[in-house]
Tab-separated table of C-alpha atoms and ligand atoms in Angstrom:
chain	number	residue	atom	x	y	z
A	203	MET	CA	150.976	112.418	14.616
A	204	THR	CA	149.103	115.112	12.665
A	205	SER	CA	149.270	118.309	14.505
A	206	VAL	CA	145.946	120.139	15.194
A	207	GLY	CA	144.906	123.110	17.043
A	208	ILE	CA	143.647	126.620	16.681
A	209	ASP	CA	144.655	128.498	13.327
A	210	ALA	CA	142.892	131.656	14.043
A	211	ILE	CA	141.008	133.620	16.617
A	212	GLU	CA	138.770	136.640	16.475
A	213	ILE	CA	137.185	138.193	19.226
A	214	HIS	CA	133.836	140.481	19.392
A	215	THR	CA	132.779	142.228	22.453
A	216	GLY	CA	129.510	143.577	23.259
A	217	LYS	CA	129.392	147.357	22.145
A	218	LEU	CA	128.624	149.090	25.385
A	219	LYS	CA	131.158	149.406	28.612
A	220	LEU	CA	129.832	149.917	32.113
A	221	ASP	CA	132.661	151.500	34.512
A	222	LEU	CA	132.819	149.504	37.456
A	223	ALA	CA	134.678	151.935	39.629
A	224	GLU	CA	133.089	155.646	38.211
A	225	THR	CA	129.982	154.454	37.585
A	226	PHE	CA	128.715	150.747	39.435
A	227	ALA	CA	130.879	151.161	42.619
A	228	PRO	CA	129.250	154.491	43.925
A	229	GLU	CA	125.621	153.448	42.844
A	230	MET	CA	126.629	150.087	45.146
A	231	GLY	CA	127.843	151.960	47.752
A	232	ASP	CA	130.949	150.084	47.467
A	233	ASP	CA	134.664	151.132	47.301
A	234	PRO	CA	135.578	151.511	43.768
A	235	GLU	CA	138.880	149.505	44.668
A	236	LYS	CA	136.849	146.218	45.303
A	237	TYR	CA	136.388	146.207	41.835
A	238	THR	CA	139.880	147.551	40.608
A	239	LYS	CA	142.006	145.736	43.134
A	240	GLY	CA	139.998	143.035	44.997
A	241	LEU	CA	137.961	141.550	41.810
A	242	GLY	CA	140.881	143.340	39.397
A	243	LEU	CA	138.019	144.446	37.120
A	244	HIS	CA	137.770	148.045	35.365
A	245	ALA	CA	134.758	147.481	33.360
A	246	SER	CA	132.315	145.100	31.716
A	247	SER	CA	131.226	144.912	28.445
A	248	PHE	CA	127.327	144.604	27.484
A	249	PRO	CA	125.207	144.119	24.366
A	250	ASP	CA	123.776	147.010	22.905
A	251	ALA	CA	120.240	147.009	21.907
A	252	TYR	CA	120.926	145.229	18.326
A	253	GLU	CA	123.389	142.622	20.091
A	254	ASP	CA	122.533	139.056	21.301
A	255	ILE	CA	124.663	135.889	21.686
A	256	VAL	CA	124.208	135.288	17.862
A	257	THR	CA	124.897	138.524	16.409
A	258	MET	CA	128.284	138.430	18.496
A	259	GLY	CA	129.140	134.949	17.241
A	260	ALA	CA	128.276	135.758	13.924
A	261	ASN	CA	130.458	139.057	13.598
A	262	ALA	CA	133.252	137.324	15.079
A	263	ALA	CA	133.077	134.312	12.837
A	264	HIS	CA	132.261	136.728	9.630
A	265	ARG	CA	135.896	138.643	10.325
A	266	LEU	CA	137.578	135.459	11.093
A	267	LEU	CA	136.471	133.541	7.763
A	268	GLU	CA	137.270	136.915	5.689
A	269	ARG	CA	140.660	137.191	7.090
A	270	LYS	CA	141.353	133.833	6.362
A	271	GLY	CA	139.679	133.949	2.952
A	272	LEU	CA	137.336	130.804	3.609
A	273	GLU	CA	134.167	130.012	2.202
A	274	PRO	CA	131.440	127.706	3.479
A	275	ALA	CA	132.516	125.009	1.661
A	276	ASP	CA	135.676	125.063	3.787
A	277	VAL	CA	133.971	124.423	6.967
A	278	GLY	CA	132.941	120.960	8.374
A	279	ARG	CA	131.581	121.897	11.501
A	280	ILE	CA	130.021	124.875	13.740
A	281	ASP	CA	130.151	124.077	17.203
A	282	VAL	CA	128.703	126.900	19.639
A	283	ALA	CA	129.352	126.852	23.467
A	284	THR	CA	127.121	128.937	25.405
A	285	GLU	CA	125.326	129.257	28.716
A	286	SER	CA	122.933	132.037	27.345
A	287	ALA	CA	120.983	130.147	24.961
A	288	PHE	CA	117.112	131.241	24.462
A	289	ASP	CA	116.082	127.875	22.644
A	290	ASN	CA	116.155	124.305	24.194
A	291	SER	CA	115.788	122.780	21.085
A	292	LYS	CA	117.305	125.073	18.252
A	293	PRO	CA	121.006	125.372	18.688
A	294	VAL	CA	122.523	128.772	18.330
A	295	SER	CA	124.931	127.583	15.614
A	296	THR	CA	122.022	127.326	12.963
A	297	TYR	CA	121.142	130.949	13.648
A	298	ILE	CA	124.804	131.639	13.239
A	299	ALA	CA	124.975	129.680	9.941
A	300	GLY	CA	121.754	131.347	8.775
A	301	CYS	CA	123.581	134.973	9.568
A	302	LEU	CA	126.622	134.140	7.323
A	303	GLU	CA	124.847	132.480	4.650
A	304	GLN	CA	123.365	136.003	4.032
A	305	VAL	CA	126.852	137.262	3.163
A	306	TYR	CA	127.959	134.269	1.179
A	307	ASP	CA	127.313	132.725	-1.863
A	308	GLY	CA	127.658	128.913	-0.712
A	309	ASP	CA	125.920	127.896	2.164
A	310	PHE	CA	126.462	125.537	5.082
A	311	HIS	CA	124.302	122.650	4.618
A	312	HIS	CA	127.058	120.115	4.725
A	313	ALA	CA	128.639	121.168	7.786
A	314	ASN	CA	127.812	119.385	11.421
A	315	LYS	CA	126.370	121.934	13.922
A	316	GLY	CA	125.941	121.685	17.404
A	317	GLU	CA	125.765	123.606	20.879
A	318	ARG	CA	127.673	122.317	23.817
A	319	LYS	CA	126.524	122.951	27.387
A	320	PHE	CA	128.344	122.664	30.472
A	321	ALA	CA	128.781	126.250	31.940
A	322	CYS	CA	131.990	128.100	31.164
A	323	ILE	CA	134.004	124.991	30.223
A	324	ALA	CA	132.061	124.323	27.176
A	325	GLY	CA	134.249	126.618	24.918
A	326	THR	CA	136.847	124.032	25.776
A	327	GLN	CA	134.944	121.220	25.488
A	328	SER	CA	133.750	122.343	21.851
A	329	LEU	CA	137.445	122.795	21.026
A	330	ASP	CA	138.399	119.366	22.257
A	331	ASP	CA	135.807	117.798	20.080
A	332	ALA	CA	136.576	119.772	16.905
A	333	VAL	CA	140.273	118.594	17.391
A	334	ASN	CA	139.055	115.106	17.892
A	335	TRP	CA	137.144	115.004	14.638
A	336	ILE	CA	140.009	115.846	12.918
A	337	LEU	CA	142.693	113.595	14.677
A	338	ALA	CA	139.913	110.931	13.876
A	339	GLY	CA	140.180	111.848	10.093
A	340	ARG	CA	136.468	112.690	9.632
A	341	ASN	CA	137.192	116.152	8.426
A	342	ARG	CA	137.655	115.547	4.464
A	343	GLY	CA	140.299	118.227	4.406
A	344	ARG	CA	137.955	120.894	6.142
A	345	GLY	CA	138.087	122.985	9.627
A	346	ALA	CA	135.751	123.483	12.280
A	347	LEU	CA	134.709	126.763	13.230
A	348	VAL	CA	134.365	126.723	17.440
A	349	ILE	CA	132.279	129.941	18.847
A	350	ALA	CA	132.005	130.612	22.201
A	351	THR	CA	129.397	133.183	23.185
A	352	ASP	CA	127.642	134.533	26.159
A	353	THR	CA	125.838	137.497	27.518
A	354	ALA	CA	126.964	137.105	31.391
A	355	LEU	CA	124.323	138.728	32.914
A	356	TYR	CA	123.243	138.267	36.929
A	357	ALA	CA	119.968	139.230	38.167
A	358	ARG	CA	119.840	142.919	39.372
A	359	ASP	CA	121.334	143.428	43.071
A	360	SER	CA	122.863	139.796	43.007
A	361	SER	CA	126.402	139.516	44.154
A	362	GLY	CA	127.442	138.182	40.543
A	363	GLU	CA	126.335	141.829	39.294
A	364	ALA	CA	130.060	142.790	40.003
A	365	THR	CA	131.540	140.337	37.397
A	366	GLN	CA	129.044	140.565	34.510
A	367	GLY	CA	130.501	140.819	30.769
A	368	ALA	CA	129.342	140.147	26.915
A	369	GLY	CA	131.476	138.913	24.193
A	370	ALA	CA	132.138	135.939	21.877
A	371	VAL	CA	135.427	134.346	20.719
A	372	ALA	CA	135.545	132.362	17.368
A	373	MET	CA	138.495	130.161	16.631
A	374	TRP	CA	139.302	128.160	13.435
A	375	ILE	CA	140.447	124.543	14.022
A	376	THR	CA	142.605	122.681	11.663
A	377	GLU	CA	145.719	120.331	10.844
A	378	ASP	CA	148.908	122.615	10.933
A	379	PRO	CA	147.584	125.415	12.798
A	380	ASP	CA	149.042	128.922	12.933
A	381	ILE	CA	148.635	129.580	16.278
A	382	VAL	CA	148.843	126.595	18.892
A	383	GLU	CA	148.917	122.768	18.617
A	384	LEU	CA	146.658	120.913	21.498
A	385	SER	CA	148.311	117.961	23.327
A	386	THR	CA	146.377	114.865	23.665
A	387	GLU	CA	147.153	114.748	26.983
A	388	GLN	CA	144.397	116.096	29.335
A	389	GLY	CA	143.465	115.950	32.997
A	390	TYR	CA	139.774	116.300	34.532
A	391	GLY	CA	138.226	117.254	37.815
A	392	SER	CA	134.722	116.634	37.418
A	393	ALA	CA	131.974	116.485	40.626
A	394	ASP	CA	127.960	116.955	40.862
A	395	GLU	CA	128.048	120.609	42.543
A	396	THR	CA	125.608	123.202	42.851
A	397	ASP	CA	127.803	126.153	42.773
A	398	PHE	CA	126.107	127.864	39.915
A	399	LEU	CA	122.895	126.734	38.039
A	400	LYS	CA	120.060	128.543	35.569
A	401	PRO	CA	117.432	125.826	35.871
A	402	ASN	CA	115.199	126.886	33.043
A	403	GLN	CA	115.894	130.483	34.027
A	404	GLN	CA	117.895	133.286	32.436
A	405	PHE	CA	119.682	134.589	35.434
A	406	PRO	CA	121.888	132.241	37.659
A	407	SER	CA	121.307	130.865	41.040
A	408	VAL	CA	124.416	131.408	42.555
A	409	ASP	CA	126.774	130.674	45.654
A	410	GLY	CA	129.431	133.139	44.719
A	411	LYS	CA	131.785	132.206	47.464
A	412	ARG	CA	131.111	128.267	46.978
A	413	SER	CA	131.762	128.407	43.508
A	414	MET	CA	135.208	129.728	44.312
A	415	GLN	CA	135.764	126.961	46.504
A	416	VAL	CA	134.639	124.512	44.203
A	417	TYR	CA	136.723	126.356	41.174
A	418	LEU	CA	139.896	125.481	43.196
A	419	ALA	CA	139.167	121.883	44.469
A	420	ARG	CA	138.290	120.910	40.623
A	421	MET	CA	141.109	122.894	39.296
A	422	ARG	CA	143.627	120.753	42.002
A	423	GLU	CA	141.859	117.490	41.239
A	424	SER	CA	142.102	118.147	37.396
A	425	LEU	CA	145.876	119.120	37.757
A	426	GLN	CA	146.945	115.979	39.463
A	427	ASP	CA	144.848	113.974	36.910
A	428	PHE	CA	147.166	115.876	34.097
A	429	GLU	CA	150.233	114.797	35.966
A	430	ARG	CA	149.181	111.185	35.843
A	431	ALA	CA	149.114	111.574	32.317
A	432	THR	CA	152.708	113.592	31.984
A	433	GLY	CA	154.603	112.993	35.087
A	434	ALA	CA	155.081	116.325	37.552
A	435	SER	CA	154.902	119.928	36.236
A	436	HIS	CA	157.190	122.374	36.789
A	437	PRO	CA	156.838	126.187	36.544
A	438	ASP	CA	159.730	126.473	34.121
A	439	ASP	CA	157.545	124.211	31.664
A	440	TYR	CA	155.275	126.630	30.650
A	441	ALA	CA	155.468	130.303	29.269
A	442	PHE	CA	151.828	131.190	30.281
A	443	ILE	CA	148.879	129.737	32.013
A	444	PRO	CA	145.661	130.959	30.955
A	445	PHE	CA	142.933	129.905	33.352
A	446	HIS	CA	139.024	130.521	33.142
A	447	THR	CA	138.733	134.014	34.391
A	448	PRO	CA	135.478	135.060	36.097
A	449	PHE	CA	137.376	137.695	37.171
A	450	PRO	CA	141.203	138.302	37.603
A	451	GLY	CA	140.989	138.076	41.356
A	452	MET	CA	140.132	134.075	41.212
A	453	VAL	CA	142.853	133.528	38.970
A	454	ARG	CA	144.862	135.355	41.581
A	455	LYS	CA	143.912	132.558	43.908
A	456	ALA	CA	144.119	129.657	41.789
A	457	ALA	CA	147.771	130.774	40.457
A	458	VAL	CA	149.020	130.593	43.821
A	459	LEU	CA	147.479	126.865	44.838
A	460	GLY	CA	148.748	125.828	41.412
A	461	TYR	CA	152.350	127.266	42.015
A	462	ARG	CA	152.762	125.462	45.276
A	463	HIS	CA	151.668	122.351	43.689
A	464	MET	CA	154.210	122.463	41.195
A	465	ILE	CA	157.182	123.473	43.063
A	466	ARG	CA	156.908	120.466	45.397
A	467	GLY	CA	159.872	118.999	45.991
A	468	THR	CA	161.868	121.059	43.491
A	469	ASP	CA	164.778	122.908	43.478
A	470	ILE	CA	162.404	126.326	43.913
A	471	GLU	CA	160.941	124.880	47.098
A	472	GLU	CA	164.628	124.034	48.071
A	473	GLU	CA	166.039	127.832	47.567
A	474	LEU	CA	162.755	129.146	49.177
A	475	ALA	CA	163.239	126.977	52.056
A	476	ALA	CA	165.599	129.238	54.068
A	477	ASP	CA	163.120	132.296	53.847
A	478	ILE	CA	159.313	130.254	54.374
A	479	GLY	CA	160.347	126.878	55.288
A	480	ARG	CA	159.268	123.805	53.397
A	481	GLN	CA	155.830	122.885	52.620
A	482	PRO	CA	153.638	121.171	54.890
A	483	ARG	CA	153.059	117.700	54.597
A	484	ARG	CA	149.996	116.162	55.805
A	485	GLU	CA	151.620	113.135	57.484
A	486	ARG	CA	153.437	115.891	60.181
A	487	PHE	CA	149.886	117.113	61.262
A	488	ASP	CA	147.318	115.741	63.552
A	489	SER	CA	144.349	116.988	61.996
A	490	ASP	CA	143.089	118.571	58.519
A	491	ASP	CA	142.467	121.858	60.036
A	492	ALA	CA	145.794	122.084	61.417
A	493	PHE	CA	147.160	121.109	58.060
A	494	GLU	CA	144.883	123.597	56.215
A	495	ASP	CA	146.079	126.622	58.446
A	496	ALA	CA	149.693	125.646	57.828
A	497	ILE	CA	149.316	125.027	54.318
A	498	SER	CA	147.426	129.117	54.385
A	499	GLU	CA	150.159	130.244	56.310
A	500	TYR	CA	152.923	128.852	53.634
A	501	VAL	CA	150.713	130.003	50.651
A	502	ASP	CA	150.685	133.772	52.509
A	503	GLY	CA	154.485	133.755	52.711
A	504	LEU	CA	154.936	132.214	49.023
A	505	THR	CA	152.863	134.804	47.795
A	506	ASP	CA	155.409	137.506	48.941
A	507	THR	CA	158.354	136.001	47.527
A	508	ASP	CA	160.368	137.336	44.591
A	509	ALA	CA	160.052	134.084	42.819
A	510	TYR	CA	156.854	133.757	42.851
A	511	ARG	CA	156.039	137.643	42.165
A	512	GLU	CA	158.674	137.291	39.197
A	513	TRP	CA	156.888	133.910	37.643
A	514	TYR	CA	153.150	135.713	38.378
A	515	ASP	CA	153.986	138.631	36.691
A	516	ALA	CA	155.449	136.665	33.598
A	517	ALA	CA	152.862	133.952	33.202
A	518	ILE	CA	149.976	134.836	34.515
A	519	GLN	CA	149.486	138.777	34.688
A	520	PRO	CA	149.523	138.924	30.597
A	521	THR	CA	146.392	136.520	30.643
A	522	LEU	CA	144.257	139.157	32.455
A	523	SER	CA	144.548	142.187	30.387
A	524	ILE	CA	141.445	141.698	28.029
A	525	SER	CA	139.332	140.213	30.983
A	526	SER	CA	140.015	143.249	33.292
A	527	GLN	CA	138.555	145.414	30.707
A	528	VAL	CA	135.626	143.418	29.663
A	529	GLY	CA	134.478	141.332	32.470
A	530	ASN	CA	133.204	137.665	32.354
A	531	TRP	CA	132.743	136.209	28.735
A	532	TYR	CA	131.802	132.560	30.379
A	533	THR	CA	132.435	130.024	27.312
A	534	GLY	CA	134.756	133.045	26.188
A	535	SER	CA	137.016	133.667	29.049
A	536	VAL	CA	139.524	131.275	29.029
A	537	HIS	CA	140.042	131.518	25.201
A	538	LEU	CA	140.282	135.421	26.135
A	539	ALA	CA	143.135	134.519	28.531
A	540	ARG	CA	145.281	132.631	25.844
A	541	PHE	CA	144.969	135.476	23.458
A	542	SER	CA	145.936	138.040	25.926
A	543	ALA	CA	148.941	135.969	26.421
A	544	LEU	CA	149.803	135.337	23.124
A	545	LYS	CA	148.996	139.168	22.256
A	546	HIS	CA	151.523	140.483	25.018
A	547	ALA	CA	154.208	138.207	23.627
A	548	ALA	CA	153.585	139.223	19.644
A	549	GLU	CA	153.651	142.963	21.436
A	550	ASN	CA	156.617	142.693	23.416
A	551	GLY	CA	158.574	140.704	21.101
A	552	ILE	CA	158.908	137.335	22.851
A	553	ASP	CA	159.566	134.607	21.003
A	554	LEU	CA	157.422	131.813	21.838
A	555	ALA	CA	157.308	129.429	19.232
A	556	GLY	CA	157.853	126.032	20.335
A	557	LYS	CA	157.245	126.924	23.932
A	558	ARG	CA	154.037	125.643	25.630
A	559	LEU	CA	150.974	127.011	27.478
A	560	LEU	CA	149.107	125.006	30.039
A	561	VAL	CA	145.296	125.915	29.517
A	562	ALA	CA	143.173	125.266	32.822
A	563	SER	CA	139.586	125.886	32.121
A	564	TYR	CA	136.396	125.484	34.226
A	565	GLY	CA	132.833	125.300	34.207
A	566	SER	CA	130.430	125.298	37.237
A	567	GLY	CA	128.551	122.334	37.896
A	568	ALA	CA	131.193	121.442	38.007
A	569	GLN	CA	134.472	120.267	35.978
A	570	ALA	CA	137.702	121.759	35.648
A	571	GLU	CA	140.121	120.308	32.804
A	572	ILE	CA	143.779	121.139	31.864
A	573	HIS	CA	146.032	120.246	29.005
A	574	SER	CA	148.725	121.792	27.301
A	575	GLU	CA	149.005	123.656	23.999
A	576	THR	CA	152.453	124.302	21.934
A	577	VAL	CA	152.779	127.730	20.449
A	578	GLN	CA	153.214	127.843	16.279
A	579	ASP	CA	155.442	129.745	14.314
A	580	GLY	CA	152.443	131.938	13.021
A	581	PHE	CA	151.412	133.175	16.096
A	582	THR	CA	152.356	136.586	15.691
A	583	GLU	CA	151.094	137.163	12.557
A	584	ALA	CA	147.858	135.588	13.508
A	585	VAL	CA	147.298	137.639	16.694
A	586	ALA	CA	148.550	140.954	15.146
A	587	ALA	CA	145.606	140.867	12.686
A	588	SER	CA	143.142	141.105	15.902
A	589	THR	CA	140.972	144.422	16.200
A	590	ILE	CA	140.323	143.804	19.844
A	591	ASP	CA	141.954	146.761	21.219
A	592	GLU	CA	140.022	149.293	18.875
A	593	GLN	CA	136.795	147.001	19.845
A	594	ILE	CA	137.227	147.711	23.508
A	595	GLU	CA	138.265	151.814	22.875
A	596	GLN	CA	135.157	152.398	20.716
A	597	ARG	CA	132.585	150.813	23.286
A	598	TYR	CA	130.308	153.396	24.384
A	599	ASP	CA	130.211	154.256	28.027
A	600	ILE	CA	127.099	154.131	29.584
A	601	SER	CA	125.416	155.832	32.413
A	602	PHE	CA	124.207	153.868	35.634
A	603	ALA	CA	120.763	154.867	33.977
A	604	GLU	CA	121.285	153.676	30.524
A	605	TYR	CA	122.944	150.335	32.301
A	606	GLU	CA	119.387	149.711	34.282
A	607	GLN	CA	117.636	150.309	30.855
A	608	VAL	CA	120.197	147.724	28.974
A	609	HIS	CA	119.698	145.022	31.351
A	610	ASP	CA	115.982	145.374	31.255
A	611	ARG	CA	116.449	145.134	27.300
A	612	HIS	CA	118.252	141.963	27.721
A	613	ASN	CA	116.345	140.378	30.252
A	614	HIS	CA	114.253	137.655	28.527
A	615	GLU	CA	111.236	137.926	30.695
A	616	LYS	CA	110.871	141.766	29.888
A	617	SER	CA	109.896	143.302	26.473
A	618	VAL	CA	111.595	146.628	26.697
A	619	GLU	CA	112.088	148.890	23.669
A	620	LEU	CA	115.615	150.793	23.898
A	621	GLU	CA	117.016	153.319	21.530
A	622	PRO	CA	120.645	151.605	20.386
A	623	PHE	CA	123.607	153.968	21.776
A	624	THR	CA	125.782	153.150	18.768
A	625	GLN	CA	125.470	152.561	15.234
A	626	PRO	CA	126.003	149.064	13.405
A	627	ASP	CA	128.715	148.864	10.735
A	628	ALA	CA	129.203	146.263	8.235
A	629	GLU	CA	127.681	143.810	10.916
A	630	PHE	CA	124.771	141.323	11.744
A	631	VAL	CA	122.186	142.727	14.026
A	632	PHE	CA	118.905	141.504	15.839
A	633	ASP	CA	116.073	142.962	13.850
A	634	GLY	CA	112.900	141.153	15.538
A	635	TRP	CA	110.957	138.431	15.845
A	636	GLY	CA	109.308	135.686	13.460
A	637	PRO	CA	106.186	134.026	13.345
A	638	MET	CA	107.120	131.207	15.306
A	639	ASN	CA	108.949	133.195	18.106
A	640	GLU	CA	111.960	133.020	16.503
A	641	ARG	CA	114.676	135.838	16.619
A	642	LYS	CA	115.596	137.069	13.007
A	643	TYR	CA	118.786	138.739	12.150
A	644	THR	CA	119.775	141.075	9.130
A	645	TYR	CA	123.371	142.099	7.836
A	646	VAL	CA	123.518	146.019	7.915
A	647	GLU	CA	126.102	147.514	5.424
B	1134	LIG	N1	140.320	147.275	48.527
B	1134	LIG	C1	140.790	146.150	47.837
B	1134	LIG	N2	139.974	144.913	48.007
B	1134	LIG	C2	138.727	144.829	48.017
B	1134	LIG	C3	137.920	146.048	48.781
B	1134	LIG	C4	138.921	147.325	48.848
B	1134	LIG	N3	138.258	148.412	49.307
B	1134	LIG	N4	136.806	145.682	49.021
B	1134	LIG	C5	136.820	144.295	49.172
B	1134	LIG	N5	137.940	143.783	48.425
B	1134	LIG	C6	138.247	142.623	48.096
B	1134	LIG	C7	137.741	141.229	49.001
B	1134	LIG	O1	138.722	141.418	50.352
B	1134	LIG	C8	137.622	140.111	48.388
B	1134	LIG	O2	138.949	139.776	47.959
B	1134	LIG	P1	139.220	138.568	48.249
B	1134	LIG	O3	138.234	137.327	48.095
B	1134	LIG	O4	140.773	138.064	47.921
B	1134	LIG	O5	139.463	138.615	50.313
B	1134	LIG	C9	137.420	140.841	46.828
B	1134	LIG	O6	137.495	142.012	46.775
B	1134	LIG	C10	135.842	140.733	46.610
B	1134	LIG	O7	135.396	141.416	47.658
B	1134	LIG	P2	134.034	140.639	47.893
B	1134	LIG	O8	133.391	141.363	49.325
B	1134	LIG	O9	134.409	139.126	48.374
B	1134	LIG	O10	132.767	140.529	46.967
B	1134	LIG	P3	131.279	139.924	46.940
B	1134	LIG	O11	130.655	139.484	48.135
B	1134	LIG	O12	130.878	141.049	45.734
B	1134	LIG	O13	131.691	138.531	45.964
B	1134	LIG	C11	132.048	137.375	44.213
B	1134	LIG	C12	132.502	138.490	45.208
B	1134	LIG	C13	133.248	136.974	43.281
B	1134	LIG	C14	131.668	136.048	45.260
B	1134	LIG	C15	130.633	137.919	43.537
B	1134	LIG	O14	130.922	138.834	42.660
B	1134	LIG	C16	130.192	136.619	42.540
B	1134	LIG	O15	129.220	135.764	43.231
B	1134	LIG	N6	130.336	136.334	41.352
B	1134	LIG	C17	129.731	135.194	40.530
B	1134	LIG	C18	130.234	133.723	40.917
B	1134	LIG	C19	131.671	133.759	40.243
B	1134	LIG	O16	132.396	134.672	39.497
B	1134	LIG	N7	132.511	132.865	40.614
B	1134	LIG	C20	133.474	132.361	40.530
B	1134	LIG	C21	133.952	130.990	40.203
B	1134	LIG	S1	133.104	130.440	38.549
């Protein structure tokens, strides 16, 4: 069968940085370690006055096309995933194509464009659509541009304000890809839930604690469904497990449950039995509550074992490094997690070619999806071209008063002028409104 997957990845972070421990925590009256240790977050990225989901997506896509030496005629699809759209009809992909056409001679008139919505899982769904389009043989030799772009802002003084972020991930999907090939096996866990939603409003209605429970429940269902397609998973099967990462602390909770599931009935459970016993089996308990208590106790013990710690440090921790510096990027978050892991491997000389990743996506509302990916020979070179470290380093560090202005500037209900904190350089910028209330963009040299 044709090998299809991700051939190139480019990331654009919002150009402002809110330091959570130094700047945000003191104003909230919180202990800084709630952020750095509890949530696992050091900073959030925010868009400068001239940035939004279109500029961030277009800038990531432009860098990707330039690096790969691609022209508009090479692109057969542009799919954008976002939960921050400002238009209920015209898709963000048309705005991004319009931006790119300012800097290329050709146009994207023959590219199919769309916008995917299902909270944070829409980025993975767009990736899936692109892969299926190629596998179906409908691409006529062209590739697909998949862009996950979000400004993950929450209402001021809401619990989610701790986990904001802004940025875009652009991915180029082709045959014989350089980075990863996607498996055709997938598992789903999907249910009608009201954990996080935006009923025609910019800032989410969110039940934070419940959203964490729903994340774990749907993730478990999708792993069970994935195993129906592939057979039982074992921790040794996967070099890294990138999860959707609203904040690293969420992944900490999901990882131990995933590990417990995967080691059940294996050599690892057997070896750990002397220290922490065997996993509780439901049939040995009189009630669900008693069973759940026993599971919690087992999981606490498991988390402290050397076997678990070594696995977590190798397979999970490297997926969290970018997220801990930029916050939640909604649709882009799981793709940042994959990229962080590949970057870690490239920088540490870990030979990943031929090894597998288990990619675990989630979107509130709610759905989880799990599939595996096989790392390709070209991954080191592809990842080394990224400028993400410099971008993170060069962000302007905003004060709390500046944060309040930035939040207002990006609040669709307000009309706030704000002098930019950074200088645009060879990039697309938002520069005002057109006669039909459309947003307008220019490329600044
Ligand atoms: N030192 C170390 N850890 C600390 C701490 C300190 N001083 N203070 C708090 N913590 C820990 C808490 O124990 C908690 O960890 P735990 O869940 O393992 O117990 C964590 O830090 C967060 O603290 P908490 O008081 O629960 O934070 P919160 O009430 O602000 O809520 C969210 C956290 C995630 C629910 C909230 O930020 C939110 O609503 N986010 C948006 C929704 C979201 O991202 N959902 C995820 C699924 S998609």
